[in-house]
Amino acid sequence: QVQLVESGGGLVQPGGSLRLSCAASGFTLDYYAIAWFRQAPGKEREGVSCLSTTDGSTYYADSVKGRFTISRDNAKNTVYLQMNSLKPEDTAVYYCATRKGVFGVVRGRLREVDFGSWGQGTQVTVSS
């Protein structure tokens, strides 16, 4: 059974850092694309970052480039999202999601419809 479990969210002050984890079980992350999406209250879910273990490609939304880094720990079958220089506008529920193979970008964005397995989400709040 495919399962994704996010953790690492919390309350942090502006300028601070958090590292989110997405632990996968029931399958290995080889030959998958693993994405992080986020959804703020009253807003649509948006793709933040993605990593393809198939070809090593990565994606970052313009809003997080230079601040967020996606990585993978093969031994732990886990993908991380390191978030630095956090801003209040980063406040959202963060979800990880997977799809087999590689990922596509349409008009500069990830599409949530392309990802079939999702975690339950973890809340990130950036506030002083």
GROMACS .gro file of C-alpha atoms in nm:
model
  128
    1GLN     CA    1   0.000   0.000   0.000
    2VAL     CA    2   0.146   0.332  -0.109
    3GLN     CA    3   0.166   0.577   0.176
    4LEU     CA    4   0.324   0.920   0.214
    5VAL     CA    5   0.363   1.082   0.554
    6GLU     CA    6   0.472   1.443   0.592
    7SER     CA    7   0.627   1.586   0.904
    8GLY     CA    8   0.836   1.880   1.016
    9GLY     CA    9   0.585   2.160   0.998
   10GLY     CA   10   0.537   2.412   1.273
   11LEU     CA   11   0.547   2.775   1.373
   12VAL     CA   12   0.855   2.975   1.278
   13GLN     CA   13   0.943   3.343   1.273
   14PRO     CA   14   1.003   3.528   0.948
   15GLY     CA   15   1.355   3.462   0.828
   16GLY     CA   16   1.365   3.126   0.998
   17SER     CA   17   1.403   2.775   0.858
   18LEU     CA   18   1.216   2.447   0.861
   19ARG     CA   19   1.282   2.111   0.705
   20LEU     CA   20   0.983   1.910   0.591
   21SER     CA   21   1.003   1.535   0.547
   22CYS     CA   22   0.799   1.307   0.323
   23ALA     CA   23   0.846   0.944   0.421
   24ALA     CA   24   0.732   0.690   0.164
   25SER     CA   25   0.623   0.336   0.242
   26GLY     CA   26   0.485   0.054   0.034
   27PHE     CA   27   0.715   0.140  -0.255
   28THR     CA   28   1.063   0.276  -0.319
   29LEU     CA   29   1.116   0.621  -0.460
   30ASP     CA   30   1.325   0.495  -0.752
   31TYR     CA   31   1.183   0.607  -1.087
   32TYR     CA   32   0.930   0.843  -0.932
   33ALA     CA   33   0.871   1.215  -0.927
   34ILE     CA   34   0.809   1.353  -0.580
   35ALA     CA   35   0.655   1.695  -0.544
   36TRP     CA   36   0.574   1.938  -0.269
   37PHE     CA   37   0.254   2.138  -0.302
   38ARG     CA   38   0.110   2.392  -0.063
   39GLN     CA   39  -0.230   2.541  -0.002
   40ALA     CA   40  -0.292   2.860   0.191
   41PRO     CA   41  -0.638   2.949   0.326
   42GLY     CA   42  -0.863   3.073   0.048
   43LYS     CA   43  -0.607   2.998  -0.222
   44GLU     CA   44  -0.556   2.726  -0.479
   45ARG     CA   45  -0.303   2.451  -0.419
   46GLU     CA   46   0.027   2.535  -0.586
   47GLY     CA   47   0.330   2.329  -0.674
   48VAL     CA   48   0.636   2.440  -0.482
   49SER     CA   49   0.908   2.196  -0.580
   50CYS     CA   50   0.961   1.860  -0.745
   51LEU     CA   51   1.237   1.603  -0.779
   52SER     CA   52   1.251   1.324  -1.032
   53THR     CA   53   1.453   1.024  -0.917
   54THR     CA   54   1.426   0.898  -1.274
   55ASP     CA   55   1.644   1.165  -1.433
   56GLY     CA   56   1.748   1.384  -1.140
   57SER     CA   57   1.565   1.691  -1.264
   58THR     CA   58   1.422   1.942  -1.020
   59TYR     CA   59   1.165   2.219  -1.026
   60TYR     CA   60   1.110   2.519  -0.802
   61ALA     CA   61   0.832   2.771  -0.818
   62ASP     CA   62   0.959   3.124  -0.875
   63SER     CA   63   0.833   3.224  -0.532
   64VAL     CA   64   1.071   2.983  -0.355
   65LYS     CA   65   1.377   2.974  -0.582
   66GLY     CA   66   1.695   3.034  -0.390
   67ARG     CA   67   1.522   2.971  -0.056
   68PHE     CA   68   1.391   2.611  -0.076
   69THR     CA   69   1.587   2.297  -0.159
   70ILE     CA   70   1.445   1.954  -0.234
   71SER     CA   71   1.654   1.644  -0.164
   72ARG     CA   72   1.628   1.271  -0.114
   73ASP     CA   73   1.764   1.019   0.135
   74ASN     CA   74   1.770   0.683  -0.040
   75ALA     CA   75   1.835   0.484   0.279
   76LYS     CA   76   1.533   0.637   0.452
   77ASN     CA   77   1.313   0.641   0.141
   78THR     CA   78   1.237   1.000   0.230
   79VAL     CA   79   1.228   1.330   0.046
   80TYR     CA   80   1.300   1.657   0.222
   81LEU     CA   81   1.213   2.018   0.159
   82GLN     CA   82   1.459   2.253   0.328
   83MET     CA   83   1.295   2.591   0.362
   84ASN     CA   84   1.511   2.891   0.449
   85SER     CA   85   1.442   3.263   0.475
   86LEU     CA   86   1.077   3.190   0.538
   87LYS     CA   87   0.821   3.461   0.478
   88PRO     CA   88   0.467   3.503   0.610
   89GLU     CA   89   0.339   3.426   0.259
   90ASP     CA   90   0.491   3.079   0.289
   91THR     CA   91   0.225   2.997   0.548
   92ALA     CA   92   0.022   2.702   0.418
   93VAL     CA   93  -0.046   2.334   0.452
   94TYR     CA   94   0.231   2.153   0.268
   95TYR     CA   95   0.164   1.823   0.093
   96CYS     CA   96   0.392   1.576  -0.077
   97ALA     CA   97   0.275   1.380  -0.377
   98THR     CA   98   0.420   1.130  -0.620
   99ARG     CA   99   0.384   1.001  -0.971
  100LYS     CA  100   0.583   0.742  -1.162
  101GLY     CA  101   0.854   0.855  -1.397
  102VAL     CA  102   0.923   1.220  -1.464
  103PHE     CA  103   0.723   1.534  -1.408
  104GLY     CA  104   0.596   1.796  -1.644
  105VAL     CA  105   0.557   2.170  -1.610
  106VAL     CA  106   0.269   2.350  -1.780
  107ARG     CA  107   0.298   2.726  -1.819
  108GLY     CA  108   0.570   2.720  -1.558
  109ARG     CA  109   0.370   2.529  -1.302
  110LEU     CA  110   0.329   2.177  -1.167
  111ARG     CA  111  -0.020   2.035  -1.204
  112GLU     CA  112  -0.166   1.852  -0.907
  113VAL     CA  113  -0.377   1.638  -1.140
  114ASP     CA  114  -0.054   1.474  -1.260
  115PHE     CA  115   0.018   1.328  -0.915
  116GLY     CA  116  -0.181   1.028  -0.795
  117SER     CA  117  -0.062   0.966  -0.439
  118TRP     CA  118  -0.078   1.229  -0.169
  119GLY     CA  119   0.013   1.266   0.196
  120GLN     CA  120  -0.211   1.417   0.461
  121GLY     CA  121  -0.023   1.748   0.482
  122THR     CA  122   0.170   1.938   0.745
  123GLN     CA  123   0.100   2.293   0.859
  124VAL     CA  124   0.368   2.559   0.822
  125THR     CA  125   0.301   2.894   0.987
  126VAL     CA  126   0.543   3.184   0.947
  127SER     CA  127   0.460   3.458   1.192
  128SER     CA  128   0.621   3.684   1.448
   0.00000   0.00000   0.00000
